[in-house]
Structure formats: C-alpha cells, structure tokens
PDB file of C-alpha atoms in Angstrom:
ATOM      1  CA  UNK A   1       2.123 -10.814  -0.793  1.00  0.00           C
ATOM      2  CA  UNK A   2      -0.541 -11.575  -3.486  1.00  0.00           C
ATOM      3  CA  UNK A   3      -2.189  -9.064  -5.051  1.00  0.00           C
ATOM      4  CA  UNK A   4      -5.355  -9.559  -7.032  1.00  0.00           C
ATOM      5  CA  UNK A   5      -5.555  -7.129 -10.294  1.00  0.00           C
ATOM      6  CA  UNK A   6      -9.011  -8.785 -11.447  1.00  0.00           C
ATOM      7  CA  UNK A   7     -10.648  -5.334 -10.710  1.00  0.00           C
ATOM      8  CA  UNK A   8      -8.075  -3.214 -11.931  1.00  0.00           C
ATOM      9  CA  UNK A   9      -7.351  -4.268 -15.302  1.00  0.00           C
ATOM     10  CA  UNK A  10     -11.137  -4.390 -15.808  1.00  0.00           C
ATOM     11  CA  UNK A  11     -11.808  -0.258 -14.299  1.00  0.00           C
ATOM     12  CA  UNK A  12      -9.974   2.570 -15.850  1.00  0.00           C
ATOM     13  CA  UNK A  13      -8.412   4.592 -12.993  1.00  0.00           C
ATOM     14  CA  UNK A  14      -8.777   2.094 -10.538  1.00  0.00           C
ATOM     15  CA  UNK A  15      -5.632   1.777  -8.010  1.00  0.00           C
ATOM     16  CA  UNK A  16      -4.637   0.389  -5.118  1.00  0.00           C
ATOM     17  CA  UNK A  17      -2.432   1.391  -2.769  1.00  0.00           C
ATOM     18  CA  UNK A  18       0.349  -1.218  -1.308  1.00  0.00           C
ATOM     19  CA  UNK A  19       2.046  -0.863   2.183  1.00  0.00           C
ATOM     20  CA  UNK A  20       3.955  -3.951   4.213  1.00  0.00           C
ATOM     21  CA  UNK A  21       7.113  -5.338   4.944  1.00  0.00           C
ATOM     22  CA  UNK A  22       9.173  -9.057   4.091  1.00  0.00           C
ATOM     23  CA  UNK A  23      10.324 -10.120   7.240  1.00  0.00           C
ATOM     24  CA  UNK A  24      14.151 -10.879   7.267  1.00  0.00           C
ATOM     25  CA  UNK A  25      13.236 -14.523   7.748  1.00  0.00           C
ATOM     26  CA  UNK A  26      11.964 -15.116   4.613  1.00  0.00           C
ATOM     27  CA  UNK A  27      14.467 -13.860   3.218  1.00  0.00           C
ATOM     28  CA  UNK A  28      17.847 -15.883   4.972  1.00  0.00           C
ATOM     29  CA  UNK A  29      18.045 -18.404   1.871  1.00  0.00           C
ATOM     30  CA  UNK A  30      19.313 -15.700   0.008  1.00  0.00           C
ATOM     31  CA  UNK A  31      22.645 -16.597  -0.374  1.00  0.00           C
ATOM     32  CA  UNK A  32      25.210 -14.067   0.048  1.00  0.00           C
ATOM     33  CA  UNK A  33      23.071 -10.820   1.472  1.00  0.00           C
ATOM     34  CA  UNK A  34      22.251 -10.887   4.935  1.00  0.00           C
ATOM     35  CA  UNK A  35      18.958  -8.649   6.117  1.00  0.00           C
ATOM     36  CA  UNK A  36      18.725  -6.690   9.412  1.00  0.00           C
ATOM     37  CA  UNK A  37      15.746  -4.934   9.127  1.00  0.00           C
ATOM     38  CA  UNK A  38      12.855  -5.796   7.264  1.00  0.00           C
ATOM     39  CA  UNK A  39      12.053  -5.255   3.557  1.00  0.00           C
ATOM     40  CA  UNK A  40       9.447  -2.731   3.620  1.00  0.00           C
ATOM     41  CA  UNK A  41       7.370  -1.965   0.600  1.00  0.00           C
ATOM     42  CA  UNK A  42       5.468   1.143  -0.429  1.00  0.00           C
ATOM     43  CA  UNK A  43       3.621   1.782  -3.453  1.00  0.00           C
ATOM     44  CA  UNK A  44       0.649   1.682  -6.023  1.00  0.00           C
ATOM     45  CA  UNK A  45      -0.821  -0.546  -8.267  1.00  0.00           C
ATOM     46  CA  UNK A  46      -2.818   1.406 -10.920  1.00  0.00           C
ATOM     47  CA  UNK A  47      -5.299   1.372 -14.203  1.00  0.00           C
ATOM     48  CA  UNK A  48      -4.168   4.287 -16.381  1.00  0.00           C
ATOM     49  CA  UNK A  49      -5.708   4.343 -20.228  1.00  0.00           C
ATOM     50  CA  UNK A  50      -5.773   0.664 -20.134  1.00  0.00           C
ATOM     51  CA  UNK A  51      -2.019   0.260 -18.852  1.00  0.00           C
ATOM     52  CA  UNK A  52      -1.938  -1.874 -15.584  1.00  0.00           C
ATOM     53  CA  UNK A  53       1.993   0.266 -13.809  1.00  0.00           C
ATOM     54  CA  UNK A  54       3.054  -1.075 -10.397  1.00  0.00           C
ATOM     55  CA  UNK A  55       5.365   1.499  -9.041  1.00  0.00           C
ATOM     56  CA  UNK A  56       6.777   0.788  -5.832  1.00  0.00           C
ATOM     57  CA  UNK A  57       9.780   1.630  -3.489  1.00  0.00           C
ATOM     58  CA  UNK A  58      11.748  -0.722  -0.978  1.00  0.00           C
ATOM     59  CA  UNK A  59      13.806  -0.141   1.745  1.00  0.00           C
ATOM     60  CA  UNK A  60      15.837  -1.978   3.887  1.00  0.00           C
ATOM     61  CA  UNK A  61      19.182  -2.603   5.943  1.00  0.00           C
ATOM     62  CA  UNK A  62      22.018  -5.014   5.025  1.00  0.00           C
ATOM     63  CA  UNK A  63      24.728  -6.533   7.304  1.00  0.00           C
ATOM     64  CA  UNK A  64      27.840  -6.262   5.138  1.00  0.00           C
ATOM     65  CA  UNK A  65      31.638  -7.259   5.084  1.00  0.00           C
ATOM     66  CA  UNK A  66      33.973  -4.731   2.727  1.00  0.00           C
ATOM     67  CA  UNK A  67      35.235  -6.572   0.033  1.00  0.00           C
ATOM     68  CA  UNK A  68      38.704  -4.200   0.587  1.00  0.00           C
ATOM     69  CA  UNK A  69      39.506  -4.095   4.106  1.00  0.00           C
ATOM     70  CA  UNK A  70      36.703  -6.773   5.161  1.00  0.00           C
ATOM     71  CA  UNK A  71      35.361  -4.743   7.760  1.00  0.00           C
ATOM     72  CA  UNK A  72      31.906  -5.568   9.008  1.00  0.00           C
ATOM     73  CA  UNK A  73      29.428  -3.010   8.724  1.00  0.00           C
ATOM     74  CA  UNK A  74      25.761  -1.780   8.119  1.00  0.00           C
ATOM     75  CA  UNK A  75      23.820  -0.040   5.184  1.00  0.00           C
ATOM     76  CA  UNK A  76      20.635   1.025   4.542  1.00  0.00           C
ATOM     77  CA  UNK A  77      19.163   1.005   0.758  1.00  0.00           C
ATOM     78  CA  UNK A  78      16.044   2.769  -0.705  1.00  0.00           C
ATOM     79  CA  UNK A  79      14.961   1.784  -4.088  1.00  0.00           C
ATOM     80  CA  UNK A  80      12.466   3.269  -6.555  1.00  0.00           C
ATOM     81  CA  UNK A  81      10.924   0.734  -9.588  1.00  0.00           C
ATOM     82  CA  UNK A  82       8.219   0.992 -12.010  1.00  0.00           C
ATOM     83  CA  UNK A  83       6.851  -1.748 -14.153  1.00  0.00           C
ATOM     84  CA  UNK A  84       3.720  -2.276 -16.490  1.00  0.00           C
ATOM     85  CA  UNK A  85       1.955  -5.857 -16.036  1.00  0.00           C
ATOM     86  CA  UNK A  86      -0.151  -7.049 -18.180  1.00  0.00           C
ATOM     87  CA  UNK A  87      -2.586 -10.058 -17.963  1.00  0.00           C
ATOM     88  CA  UNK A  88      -0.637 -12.285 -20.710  1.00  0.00           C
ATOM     89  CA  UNK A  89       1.871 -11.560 -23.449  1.00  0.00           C
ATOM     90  CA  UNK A  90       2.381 -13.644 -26.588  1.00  0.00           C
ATOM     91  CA  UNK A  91       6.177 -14.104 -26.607  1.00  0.00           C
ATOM     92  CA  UNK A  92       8.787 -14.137 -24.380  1.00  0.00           C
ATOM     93  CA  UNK A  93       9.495 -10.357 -23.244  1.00  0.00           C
ATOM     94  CA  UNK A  94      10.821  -9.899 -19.840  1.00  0.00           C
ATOM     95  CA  UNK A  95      10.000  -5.590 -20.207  1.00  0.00           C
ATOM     96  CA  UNK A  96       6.383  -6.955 -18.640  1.00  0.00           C
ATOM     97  CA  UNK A  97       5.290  -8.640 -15.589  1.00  0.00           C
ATOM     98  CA  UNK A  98       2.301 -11.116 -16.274  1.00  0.00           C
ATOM     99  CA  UNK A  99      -0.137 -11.790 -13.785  1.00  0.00           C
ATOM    100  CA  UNK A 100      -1.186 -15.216 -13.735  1.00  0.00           C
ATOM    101  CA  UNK A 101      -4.328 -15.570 -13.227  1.00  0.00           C
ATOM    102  CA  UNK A 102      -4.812 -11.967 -12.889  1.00  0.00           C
ATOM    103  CA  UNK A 103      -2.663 -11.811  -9.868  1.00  0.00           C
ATOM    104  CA  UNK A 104       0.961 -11.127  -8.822  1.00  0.00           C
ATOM    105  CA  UNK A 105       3.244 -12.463  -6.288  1.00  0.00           C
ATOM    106  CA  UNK A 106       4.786  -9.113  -5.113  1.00  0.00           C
ATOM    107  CA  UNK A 107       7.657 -10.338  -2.465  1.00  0.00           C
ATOM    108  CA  UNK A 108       9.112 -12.224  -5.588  1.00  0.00           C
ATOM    109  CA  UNK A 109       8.947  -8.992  -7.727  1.00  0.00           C
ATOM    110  CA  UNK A 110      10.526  -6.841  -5.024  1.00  0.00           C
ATOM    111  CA  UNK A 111      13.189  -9.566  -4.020  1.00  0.00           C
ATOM    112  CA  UNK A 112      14.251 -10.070  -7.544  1.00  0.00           C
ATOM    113  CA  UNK A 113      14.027  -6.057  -8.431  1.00  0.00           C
ATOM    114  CA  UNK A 114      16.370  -5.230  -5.263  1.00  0.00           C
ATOM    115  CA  UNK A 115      18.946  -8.186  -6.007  1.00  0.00           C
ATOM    116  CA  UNK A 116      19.485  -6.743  -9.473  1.00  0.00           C
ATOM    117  CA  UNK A 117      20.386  -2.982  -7.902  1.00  0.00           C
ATOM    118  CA  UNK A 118      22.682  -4.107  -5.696  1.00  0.00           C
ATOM    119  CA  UNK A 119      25.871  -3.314  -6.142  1.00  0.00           C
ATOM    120  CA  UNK A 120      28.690  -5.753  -7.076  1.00  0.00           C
ATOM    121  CA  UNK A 121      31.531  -4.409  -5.513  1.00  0.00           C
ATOM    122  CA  UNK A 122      30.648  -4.114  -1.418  1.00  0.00           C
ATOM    123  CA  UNK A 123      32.542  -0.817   0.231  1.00  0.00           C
ATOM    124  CA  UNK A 124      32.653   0.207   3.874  1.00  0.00           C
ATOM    125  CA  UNK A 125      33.338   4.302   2.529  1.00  0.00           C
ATOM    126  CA  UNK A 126      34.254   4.771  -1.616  1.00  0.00           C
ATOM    127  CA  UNK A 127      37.451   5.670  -1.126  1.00  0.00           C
ATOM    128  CA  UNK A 128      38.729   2.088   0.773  1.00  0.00           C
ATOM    129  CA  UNK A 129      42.438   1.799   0.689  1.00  0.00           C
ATOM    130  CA  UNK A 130      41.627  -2.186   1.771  1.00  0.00           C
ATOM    131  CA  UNK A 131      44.629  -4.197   3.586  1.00  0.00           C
ATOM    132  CA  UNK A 132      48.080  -4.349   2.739  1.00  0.00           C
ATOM    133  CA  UNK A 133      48.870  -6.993   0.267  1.00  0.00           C
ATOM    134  CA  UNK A 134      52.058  -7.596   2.636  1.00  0.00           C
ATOM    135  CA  UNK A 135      51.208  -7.917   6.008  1.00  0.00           C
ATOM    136  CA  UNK A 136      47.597  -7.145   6.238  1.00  0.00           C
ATOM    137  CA  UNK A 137      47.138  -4.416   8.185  1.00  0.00           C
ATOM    138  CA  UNK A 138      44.310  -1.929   7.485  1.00  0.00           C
ATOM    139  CA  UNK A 139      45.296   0.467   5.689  1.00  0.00           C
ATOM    140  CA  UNK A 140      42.419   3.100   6.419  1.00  0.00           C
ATOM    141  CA  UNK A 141      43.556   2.710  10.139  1.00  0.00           C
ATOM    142  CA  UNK A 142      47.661   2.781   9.903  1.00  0.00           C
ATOM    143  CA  UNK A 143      50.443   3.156   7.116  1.00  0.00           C
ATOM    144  CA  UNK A 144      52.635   0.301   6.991  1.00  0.00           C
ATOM    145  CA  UNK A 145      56.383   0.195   5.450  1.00  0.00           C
ATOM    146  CA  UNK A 146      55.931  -2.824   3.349  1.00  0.00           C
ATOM    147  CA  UNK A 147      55.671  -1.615  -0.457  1.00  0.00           C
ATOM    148  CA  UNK A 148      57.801   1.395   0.241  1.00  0.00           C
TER     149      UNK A 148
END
C-alpha cells in the first residue's frame, strides 16, 4: 500500500490513520514462512513538531514445523513498531525511512519489520524435548529406552 506524506510533512499535526491487510498471496515468495491468515495492519502516520513517526502494529498467523520434534502447527503473532521518516537524508542511516518522492511503500516496511522479529529458533511449546537422537520417537509423546 502507498501512502502519500506530501500533506503531512508540509501540516504540523496532520495524521492519518492506516487500516488493511496483505493478502497471504503476496506474500508466498517468501521463502521459508508460510502465511495462513492475512497480514493485517493498523496504525498512524503522523506530523508531530516537524517529525514525520509511522507507528503501526501487524498481526498475523503462521503455518509452522518445530524445529525439535518437527511437529506441524499454527501461531499467531502481533507486533508493535515505530519509525520516523523523513523526506531525504544525506548519508546512509538505516534509523530513518525515506519517502521517495514523498511517499512510502508500506507492505515492504511491514514485511521487512515482521521478518526481522521473528524468531530464529521455531518451537511447538518452550519446553520441546524434540525426538530421540536414537530411534526418533517423540519424546513429548513417549519415553524411549535408548540413551538410558
């Protein structure tokens, strides 16, 4: 989604609310993640003192596999971010978001900003005991005798 900031960098207290979702379609070439539900975004675009801050949330639902016990299984995220933008910046700095042309590509933002706060290290429960290194049985399900 596209969002035009012409008007807000020029008015002091301007804002603009933002409210839609990603479908999961345009988001299947991400390699690695696979999306059940849409990616819906909710936030605010806003002029304060001359300081252009997006602050938005997302939230969404992930088919997953365990990376312990490689279960298959479902999680929903919800994640809060806050950024300044500014119309251009003189050096590289990646603590801004420039709009281009005094506008921003906000499915890019969101997609990159939710990538980065995933976690690593994919877990059914936190306390996974995974498979048996032996003969593969789960070993949240049944004890085995193999490392005994």
């Amino acid at each position: 989604m596209k969002i035009n900031l012409k008007q807000i960098f020029n008015i002091t207290g301007e804002s603009k609310d933002i409210e839609y979702s990603i479908p999961a379609e345009e988001l299947s070439d991400i390699h690695g993640y696979s999306f059940a539900s849409t990616v819906d975004v909710k936030g605010r675009v806003y002029n304060r003192a001359d300081v252009v801050y997006l602050d938005y949330s997302v939230s969404f639902t992930l088919d997953l596999t365990c990376d312990r016990c490689l279960k298959e299984f479902e999680n929903t995220y919800h994640f809060d971010f806050s950024h300044i933008v500014v119309p251009s910046v003189s050096s590289d700095n990646d603590e801004y978001i420039v709009a281009e042309g005094e506008s921003i590509e906000l499915n890019d933002i969101a997609v990159t900003d939710l990538l980065l706060r995933l976690p690593t290290k994919i877990l059914c429960k936190e306390d996974c005991r995974g498979l048996c290194m032996v003969c593969g049985c789960d070993l949240n399900e049944s004890e085995c005798n193999c490392l005994k």
